[in-house]
Amino acid sequence: MKKKLLSLLTSIIVVAFVLTSCGTKQTSNNSGTTSSSDKEGDEIKIGAVIPITGDISTFGKSTKNGIELAVEQVNSAGGINGKKIKLIVQDDENKPEQGVAVLQRLINNDKVVGVIGSVSSKVSIPMAAVATQNKIPLISGASTNPKFTSEKGNEYAFRACFIDPFQGTVIAKFATENLKAKTAAVLYDVGNDYTVGLAEYFKAAFEKSGGKVTAYESYNNGETDFSAQLTNIKKNPPDVIVLTDYYQNVGLIAKQARQLGLKSVFLGGDGWDSPDLVKIGGTAVEGGYFCNHYSKDDTSPEVVKFINDYKAKYNEVPDALAALGYDAANMMFEAIKKAGSTDGEKIAEALKKIDLKAVTGEIKLDENRNPIKPAVMLKIENGKQVFVGKVNP
Amino acid sequence: MIFMQQLINGIALGSVYALIALGYTMVYGIVQLINFAHGDIYMIGAFAAYYAANMFNLSFVPTLLAAMVVCALLGMTIERLAYRPIRKAPKITALITAIGISLLLENLVRIIIGPNPKSFPGLLTSKMVTIGNLEIDSLKLVTLGVSIGLMILLTFIVHNTKVGKAMRAVSQDKDAARLMGIDIDRIISYTFGIGSALAAVGGVLVGVLYQRIDPLMGIMPGLKAFTAAVLGGIGVIPGAMAGGVLMGIAESLTKGFISTKFSDAIAFSILIIILLFRPSGLLGKKSSEKV
């Protein structure tokens, strides 16, 4: 009897744990509207939802620095229409449920007029629906998954970066044209919209240009042992291995792949852009290439000015996330200025017509509210990122 | 060929599950408590090793010992403060307390150390060892070796030492054991200490092997180790080892030959199937319970 009870209990607990660890989606239950009347005095409140802690915290810190620099510059230039910007930053820990919760707090309690965030697509996508229900414009600096803006009910979502189909195509183009790769293996995280999207678009573009994908392998979120998948990839060692994840896992996978004796060139997307990549991956990531939004070696006046300002404030060279955070904030400010109002609907309308000379290229939005602009390819050499070239859409 | 390689991957992964499963099984065998905080003790073992190695520049073996001591003390403290006061309460009370302790440990670490993953120091260098056509990472061999060594040691302790004999006596009949002059509280405390120290070893080995640790790293391995313990017959020490290795192999083969998406589903399905046909687990005895 007791044993039966134990087995029943065990199954229930296992099922419950598995269900909860899959991540719950929070739905907003308040369709409350924010009227433009409850703005106090001469402040415009802007929210920011970014992963300051968690597995991609260096992205969050860079984004935060970029946004804060933009806020400081706009305020020291007299603010927007005579009003100063007040920035309220919230941490989403790179978790969808946390992102939605803090976004609701920003909208309902802090009465922000617009929000910048988040970094990863898996957090931004559920946030977009909440922002749209509340008619608050949401601009993500770096969420590249198309769903963020293209899904129905996400009409108040905008972004400052290019999207994954473009990024995936750029990586495939680079692999076939510059690296003359004939075979490729792809390894991605099944639980992350960003890595799944990038993997799919790379595969489609690579096969279209005549390449062969020898292995298309995945892993679960939070896993640290990739030996089963890498053993499969090693059956037919490919010319390139595409790792579509963020730096944390890319470093880990690269190391394990080299330990197994795989010699292929690693390729990836903008998720690689962090100084921690080399810290974690060490020599394993040497010689890898990734696609990014901007290069610090670019000589356009916007980039040079941004790098100088950023260095003066933070004493370090900005990465792409900092540039995108800066651009996203400036998009918001420009739209508020153009709209001449802090009403969410009017800001969103102004955003659709934006034409901004930004650090990561000229930002004009297409009908899905995605910017059309070029990408850059970077190479990891001696632990540093080296500019390889620009790829146009 | 590939099959053999995947099998080795699975055994290495499974030996870590087995180490954690031993702790679950020992505690259950003696106090009939499923100690859900066990996976988090494994995590704290990894963090203790991280700090020991970074602060005092220790090498592998001293780091391992330091983590074992920290976790043994932690396990005994938890037992003293959280489980002993409710030992007479219904079993469900203890189970809920254990889940509470688990959440407490996870979140305390998140507050004190922060939720960011840490890069574990490279205490051992990895080399590829070639055996015939197979290539094996030397770190995996170390993991396997340490796990097997500790399992043998544990079996020896349980069967041949005074404490081990007392443990077995307590697990059979607490009241009779007390009448024979065994200090039950002390024996239970030792059980938690030994179980927790084994979990710490698991944490350190995983840290060395994959070099990334974070406050929530104990949840999935803890759950899988618990499953392994039930699979092998909870309360049975060889069962925990068999269950752990079986889980590791199932996971690795599923990833290698079917799809990662099914790896957890298949691992847990095995548990459900075994429980349907052999409710006492693979190596569990079909004993009639005393009332």
Short mmCIF file of N, CA, C and O in Angstrom, two decimals, chain A residues 222-310:
data_model
loop_
_atom_site.label_atom_id
_atom_site.label_comp_id
_atom_site.label_asym_id
_atom_site.label_seq_id
_atom_site.Cartn_x
_atom_site.Cartn_y
_atom_site.Cartn_z
N GLY A 222 19.75 25.19 -20.38
CA GLY A 222 20.37 24.89 -19.09
C GLY A 222 21.26 23.67 -19.11
O GLY A 222 21.88 23.35 -18.11
N GLU A 223 21.34 22.97 -20.24
CA GLU A 223 22.19 21.80 -20.30
C GLU A 223 23.66 22.19 -20.38
O GLU A 223 24.00 23.21 -20.97
N THR A 224 24.53 21.39 -19.80
CA THR A 224 25.95 21.71 -19.88
C THR A 224 26.74 20.60 -20.56
O THR A 224 27.92 20.76 -20.82
N ASP A 225 26.10 19.47 -20.81
CA ASP A 225 26.82 18.37 -21.43
C ASP A 225 26.35 18.24 -22.88
O ASP A 225 25.20 17.91 -23.14
N PHE A 226 27.24 18.52 -23.81
CA PHE A 226 26.87 18.48 -25.23
C PHE A 226 27.54 17.32 -25.95
O PHE A 226 27.58 17.28 -27.17
N SER A 227 28.09 16.37 -25.19
CA SER A 227 28.91 15.34 -25.84
C SER A 227 28.09 14.45 -26.76
O SER A 227 28.59 14.05 -27.80
N ALA A 228 26.83 14.16 -26.39
CA ALA A 228 26.03 13.30 -27.27
C ALA A 228 25.85 13.94 -28.64
O ALA A 228 26.05 13.31 -29.67
N GLN A 229 25.50 15.25 -28.63
CA GLN A 229 25.27 15.94 -29.90
C GLN A 229 26.58 16.09 -30.69
O GLN A 229 26.61 15.90 -31.90
N LEU A 230 27.66 16.43 -29.98
CA LEU A 230 28.93 16.64 -30.67
C LEU A 230 29.47 15.33 -31.25
O LEU A 230 30.09 15.32 -32.31
N THR A 231 29.20 14.22 -30.56
CA THR A 231 29.60 12.93 -31.09
C THR A 231 28.91 12.67 -32.43
O THR A 231 29.51 12.19 -33.38
N ASN A 232 27.63 13.04 -32.51
CA ASN A 232 26.90 12.90 -33.77
C ASN A 232 27.47 13.78 -34.87
O ASN A 232 27.58 13.37 -36.01
N ILE A 233 27.85 15.01 -34.49
CA ILE A 233 28.42 15.93 -35.49
C ILE A 233 29.75 15.37 -35.99
O ILE A 233 30.08 15.47 -37.17
N LYS A 234 30.47 14.72 -35.11
CA LYS A 234 31.81 14.23 -35.45
C LYS A 234 31.78 13.07 -36.44
O LYS A 234 32.80 12.77 -37.07
N LYS A 235 30.62 12.44 -36.60
CA LYS A 235 30.51 11.34 -37.56
C LYS A 235 30.99 11.78 -38.94
O LYS A 235 31.71 11.07 -39.62
N ASN A 236 30.52 12.96 -39.38
CA ASN A 236 30.98 13.56 -40.64
C ASN A 236 31.48 14.96 -40.33
O ASN A 236 30.70 15.90 -40.42
N PRO A 237 32.73 15.12 -39.97
CA PRO A 237 33.18 16.47 -39.57
C PRO A 237 32.89 17.50 -40.65
O PRO A 237 33.33 17.35 -41.79
N PRO A 238 32.11 18.54 -40.33
CA PRO A 238 31.73 19.55 -41.33
C PRO A 238 32.78 20.65 -41.44
O PRO A 238 33.67 20.76 -40.59
N ASP A 239 32.67 21.47 -42.51
CA ASP A 239 33.58 22.60 -42.67
C ASP A 239 33.33 23.65 -41.59
O ASP A 239 34.26 24.21 -41.03
N VAL A 240 32.05 23.93 -41.34
CA VAL A 240 31.74 24.92 -40.30
C VAL A 240 30.70 24.35 -39.34
O VAL A 240 29.89 23.50 -39.71
N ILE A 241 30.77 24.82 -38.11
CA ILE A 241 29.74 24.48 -37.13
C ILE A 241 29.08 25.78 -36.72
O ILE A 241 29.75 26.71 -36.27
N VAL A 242 27.76 25.85 -36.90
CA VAL A 242 27.05 27.08 -36.56
C VAL A 242 26.47 26.95 -35.16
O VAL A 242 25.69 26.04 -34.88
N LEU A 243 26.88 27.84 -34.27
CA LEU A 243 26.39 27.85 -32.90
C LEU A 243 25.55 29.11 -32.73
O LEU A 243 26.08 30.21 -32.70
N THR A 244 24.24 28.93 -32.67
CA THR A 244 23.39 30.11 -32.72
C THR A 244 23.06 30.67 -31.35
O THR A 244 22.27 31.58 -31.23
N ASP A 245 23.66 30.12 -30.31
CA ASP A 245 23.31 30.55 -28.96
C ASP A 245 24.09 31.80 -28.53
O ASP A 245 24.86 32.37 -29.30
N TYR A 246 23.89 32.20 -27.26
CA TYR A 246 24.64 33.31 -26.69
C TYR A 246 26.02 32.86 -26.23
O TYR A 246 26.29 31.67 -26.12
N TYR A 247 26.85 33.83 -25.89
CA TYR A 247 28.25 33.57 -25.56
C TYR A 247 28.48 32.49 -24.50
O TYR A 247 29.40 31.71 -24.60
N GLN A 248 27.61 32.45 -23.47
CA GLN A 248 27.81 31.50 -22.37
C GLN A 248 27.89 30.07 -22.90
O GLN A 248 28.84 29.35 -22.64
N ASN A 249 26.84 29.68 -23.66
CA ASN A 249 26.81 28.32 -24.18
C ASN A 249 27.78 28.12 -25.33
O ASN A 249 28.35 27.05 -25.47
N VAL A 250 27.96 29.17 -26.16
CA VAL A 250 28.87 29.04 -27.29
C VAL A 250 30.27 28.70 -26.79
O VAL A 250 30.92 27.79 -27.29
N GLY A 251 30.71 29.41 -25.76
CA GLY A 251 32.04 29.15 -25.19
C GLY A 251 32.15 27.71 -24.70
O GLY A 251 33.13 27.02 -24.97
N LEU A 252 31.11 27.28 -24.01
CA LEU A 252 31.08 25.93 -23.45
C LEU A 252 31.11 24.86 -24.54
O LEU A 252 31.88 23.90 -24.48
N ILE A 253 30.26 25.06 -25.57
CA ILE A 253 30.17 24.07 -26.64
C ILE A 253 31.48 24.03 -27.42
O ILE A 253 32.01 22.96 -27.73
N ALA A 254 32.03 25.21 -27.72
CA ALA A 254 33.27 25.28 -28.50
C ALA A 254 34.36 24.49 -27.79
O ALA A 254 35.08 23.71 -28.40
N LYS A 255 34.45 24.69 -26.48
CA LYS A 255 35.46 23.98 -25.70
C LYS A 255 35.28 22.47 -25.81
O LYS A 255 36.24 21.74 -26.07
N GLN A 256 34.05 22.03 -25.59
CA GLN A 256 33.80 20.59 -25.63
C GLN A 256 34.04 20.02 -27.03
O GLN A 256 34.52 18.89 -27.17
N ALA A 257 33.73 20.81 -28.05
CA ALA A 257 33.93 20.35 -29.42
C ALA A 257 35.42 20.17 -29.70
O ALA A 257 35.85 19.17 -30.28
N ARG A 258 36.23 21.14 -29.26
CA ARG A 258 37.67 21.03 -29.48
C ARG A 258 38.26 19.86 -28.71
O ARG A 258 39.16 19.18 -29.18
N GLN A 259 37.72 19.63 -27.50
CA GLN A 259 38.20 18.49 -26.71
C GLN A 259 37.93 17.18 -27.43
O GLN A 259 38.72 16.25 -27.36
N LEU A 260 36.79 17.14 -28.13
CA LEU A 260 36.45 15.93 -28.88
C LEU A 260 37.28 15.80 -30.15
O LEU A 260 37.21 14.80 -30.85
N GLY A 261 38.03 16.85 -30.48
CA GLY A 261 38.89 16.79 -31.64
C GLY A 261 38.27 17.34 -32.91
O GLY A 261 38.78 17.12 -34.00
N LEU A 262 37.15 18.07 -32.81
CA LEU A 262 36.55 18.69 -33.99
C LEU A 262 37.36 19.92 -34.38
O LEU A 262 37.70 20.74 -33.54
N LYS A 263 37.65 20.04 -35.68
CA LYS A 263 38.51 21.14 -36.12
C LYS A 263 37.76 22.19 -36.92
O LYS A 263 38.35 23.15 -37.41
N SER A 264 36.46 22.03 -37.11
CA SER A 264 35.67 22.93 -37.95
C SER A 264 35.72 24.38 -37.45
O SER A 264 35.98 24.63 -36.28
N VAL A 265 35.43 25.31 -38.37
CA VAL A 265 35.36 26.73 -38.02
C VAL A 265 34.00 26.99 -37.37
O VAL A 265 32.98 26.52 -37.85
N PHE A 266 34.00 27.75 -36.28
CA PHE A 266 32.73 28.09 -35.64
C PHE A 266 32.16 29.37 -36.22
O PHE A 266 32.90 30.32 -36.50
N LEU A 267 30.84 29.39 -36.41
CA LEU A 267 30.14 30.57 -36.92
C LEU A 267 28.97 30.88 -36.01
O LEU A 267 28.39 29.97 -35.42
N GLY A 268 28.61 32.14 -35.92
CA GLY A 268 27.46 32.45 -35.08
C GLY A 268 26.87 33.81 -35.35
O GLY A 268 27.28 34.51 -36.28
N GLY A 269 25.90 34.18 -34.54
CA GLY A 269 25.21 35.45 -34.70
C GLY A 269 25.60 36.47 -33.65
O GLY A 269 26.60 36.30 -32.95
N ASP A 270 24.78 37.50 -33.51
CA ASP A 270 25.12 38.60 -32.61
C ASP A 270 25.14 38.18 -31.14
O ASP A 270 25.62 38.93 -30.31
N GLY A 271 24.63 36.99 -30.83
CA GLY A 271 24.65 36.50 -29.45
C GLY A 271 26.06 36.26 -28.93
O GLY A 271 26.29 36.12 -27.74
N TRP A 272 27.03 36.23 -29.85
CA TRP A 272 28.42 35.99 -29.46
C TRP A 272 29.08 37.23 -28.87
O TRP A 272 30.14 37.15 -28.26
N ASP A 273 28.49 38.39 -29.13
CA ASP A 273 29.20 39.64 -28.86
C ASP A 273 29.30 39.95 -27.37
O ASP A 273 28.50 40.69 -26.83
N SER A 274 30.30 39.37 -26.70
CA SER A 274 30.53 39.69 -25.30
C SER A 274 31.98 39.40 -24.98
O SER A 274 32.55 38.43 -25.47
N PRO A 275 32.59 40.21 -24.12
CA PRO A 275 33.98 39.91 -23.73
C PRO A 275 34.08 38.57 -23.01
O PRO A 275 35.13 37.94 -22.99
N ASP A 276 32.95 38.12 -22.42
CA ASP A 276 32.97 36.85 -21.70
C ASP A 276 33.14 35.64 -22.61
O ASP A 276 33.50 34.56 -22.15
N LEU A 277 32.85 35.80 -23.91
CA LEU A 277 32.97 34.67 -24.83
C LEU A 277 34.38 34.10 -24.78
O LEU A 277 34.57 32.89 -24.67
N VAL A 278 35.37 34.97 -24.83
CA VAL A 278 36.76 34.52 -24.83
C VAL A 278 37.15 34.01 -23.45
O VAL A 278 37.92 33.06 -23.32
N LYS A 279 36.58 34.63 -22.41
CA LYS A 279 36.87 34.17 -21.05
C LYS A 279 36.42 32.73 -20.86
O LYS A 279 37.10 31.93 -20.24
N ILE A 280 35.23 32.42 -21.38
CA ILE A 280 34.69 31.07 -21.20
C ILE A 280 35.28 30.10 -22.22
O ILE A 280 35.72 29.02 -21.88
N GLY A 281 35.29 30.53 -23.47
CA GLY A 281 35.71 29.63 -24.54
C GLY A 281 37.22 29.49 -24.69
O GLY A 281 37.70 28.50 -25.20
N GLY A 282 37.96 30.52 -24.26
CA GLY A 282 39.42 30.46 -24.38
C GLY A 282 39.86 30.31 -25.82
O GLY A 282 39.31 30.94 -26.72
N THR A 283 40.84 29.43 -26.02
CA THR A 283 41.38 29.27 -27.37
C THR A 283 40.41 28.53 -28.29
O THR A 283 40.58 28.55 -29.50
N ALA A 284 39.40 27.89 -27.72
CA ALA A 284 38.47 27.11 -28.55
C ALA A 284 37.70 28.00 -29.52
O ALA A 284 37.37 27.58 -30.62
N VAL A 285 37.42 29.26 -29.14
CA VAL A 285 36.63 30.12 -30.03
C VAL A 285 37.52 30.92 -30.98
O VAL A 285 37.02 31.64 -31.84
N GLU A 286 38.82 30.80 -30.84
CA GLU A 286 39.77 31.48 -31.75
C GLU A 286 39.43 31.13 -33.20
O GLU A 286 39.20 29.96 -33.52
N GLY A 287 39.43 32.14 -34.06
CA GLY A 287 39.20 31.87 -35.47
C GLY A 287 37.73 31.74 -35.84
O GLY A 287 37.41 31.49 -37.00
N GLY A 288 36.85 31.93 -34.87
CA GLY A 288 35.42 31.88 -35.17
C GLY A 288 34.93 33.20 -35.74
O GLY A 288 35.54 34.25 -35.50
N TYR A 289 33.85 33.15 -36.52
CA TYR A 289 33.28 34.37 -37.11
C TYR A 289 31.86 34.57 -36.60
O TYR A 289 31.14 33.59 -36.40
N PHE A 290 31.46 35.81 -36.42
CA PHE A 290 30.05 36.05 -36.13
C PHE A 290 29.54 37.33 -36.77
O PHE A 290 30.30 38.23 -37.10
N CYS A 291 28.23 37.32 -36.95
CA CYS A 291 27.54 38.43 -37.60
C CYS A 291 27.12 39.41 -36.51
O CYS A 291 26.67 39.00 -35.45
N ASN A 292 27.30 40.70 -36.76
CA ASN A 292 26.94 41.65 -35.71
C ASN A 292 26.32 42.93 -36.28
O ASN A 292 26.24 43.11 -37.49
N HIS A 293 25.89 43.80 -35.37
CA HIS A 293 25.16 45.00 -35.78
C HIS A 293 26.07 46.16 -36.13
O HIS A 293 25.73 47.03 -36.89
N TYR A 294 27.23 46.19 -35.51
CA TYR A 294 28.13 47.30 -35.75
C TYR A 294 29.54 46.89 -35.39
O TYR A 294 29.73 45.91 -34.65
N SER A 295 30.53 47.59 -35.92
CA SER A 295 31.91 47.30 -35.54
C SER A 295 32.52 48.58 -35.01
O SER A 295 32.29 49.66 -35.55
N LYS A 296 33.33 48.46 -33.98
CA LYS A 296 33.97 49.65 -33.42
C LYS A 296 35.04 50.20 -34.36
O LYS A 296 35.54 51.30 -34.18
N ASP A 297 35.37 49.42 -35.41
CA ASP A 297 36.35 49.89 -36.39
C ASP A 297 35.70 50.69 -37.52
O ASP A 297 36.38 51.17 -38.43
N ASP A 298 34.38 50.82 -37.47
CA ASP A 298 33.65 51.59 -38.47
C ASP A 298 34.04 53.07 -38.32
O ASP A 298 34.26 53.56 -37.22
N THR A 299 34.16 53.79 -39.46
CA THR A 299 34.63 55.17 -39.36
C THR A 299 33.54 56.21 -39.63
O THR A 299 33.84 57.39 -39.79
N SER A 300 32.28 55.78 -39.69
CA SER A 300 31.23 56.77 -39.94
C SER A 300 31.13 57.72 -38.74
O SER A 300 31.41 57.32 -37.60
N PRO A 301 30.76 59.01 -38.97
CA PRO A 301 30.79 60.00 -37.90
C PRO A 301 29.93 59.62 -36.70
O PRO A 301 30.33 59.87 -35.55
N GLU A 302 28.78 58.97 -36.95
CA GLU A 302 27.91 58.59 -35.83
C GLU A 302 28.63 57.61 -34.90
O GLU A 302 28.57 57.72 -33.68
N VAL A 303 29.32 56.63 -35.53
CA VAL A 303 30.00 55.61 -34.73
C VAL A 303 31.15 56.23 -33.94
O VAL A 303 31.31 56.00 -32.74
N VAL A 304 31.94 57.07 -34.59
CA VAL A 304 33.10 57.68 -33.93
C VAL A 304 32.64 58.52 -32.74
O VAL A 304 33.19 58.42 -31.63
N LYS A 305 31.60 59.35 -32.95
CA LYS A 305 31.09 60.20 -31.87
C LYS A 305 30.58 59.34 -30.71
O LYS A 305 30.90 59.58 -29.55
N PHE A 306 29.82 58.30 -31.06
CA PHE A 306 29.25 57.43 -30.02
C PHE A 306 30.37 56.78 -29.21
O PHE A 306 30.34 56.77 -27.97
N ILE A 307 31.39 56.25 -29.90
CA ILE A 307 32.46 55.56 -29.17
C ILE A 307 33.19 56.53 -28.25
O ILE A 307 33.49 56.20 -27.09
N ASN A 308 33.42 57.77 -28.73
CA ASN A 308 34.11 58.75 -27.89
C ASN A 308 33.29 59.10 -26.65
O ASN A 308 33.81 59.14 -25.53
N ASP A 309 31.99 59.37 -26.86
CA ASP A 309 31.12 59.71 -25.73
C ASP A 309 31.06 58.57 -24.73
O ASP A 309 31.11 58.76 -23.53
N TYR A 310 30.95 57.36 -25.27
CA TYR A 310 30.80 56.18 -24.42
C TYR A 310 32.07 55.96 -23.60
O TYR A 310 32.02 55.71 -22.40
#
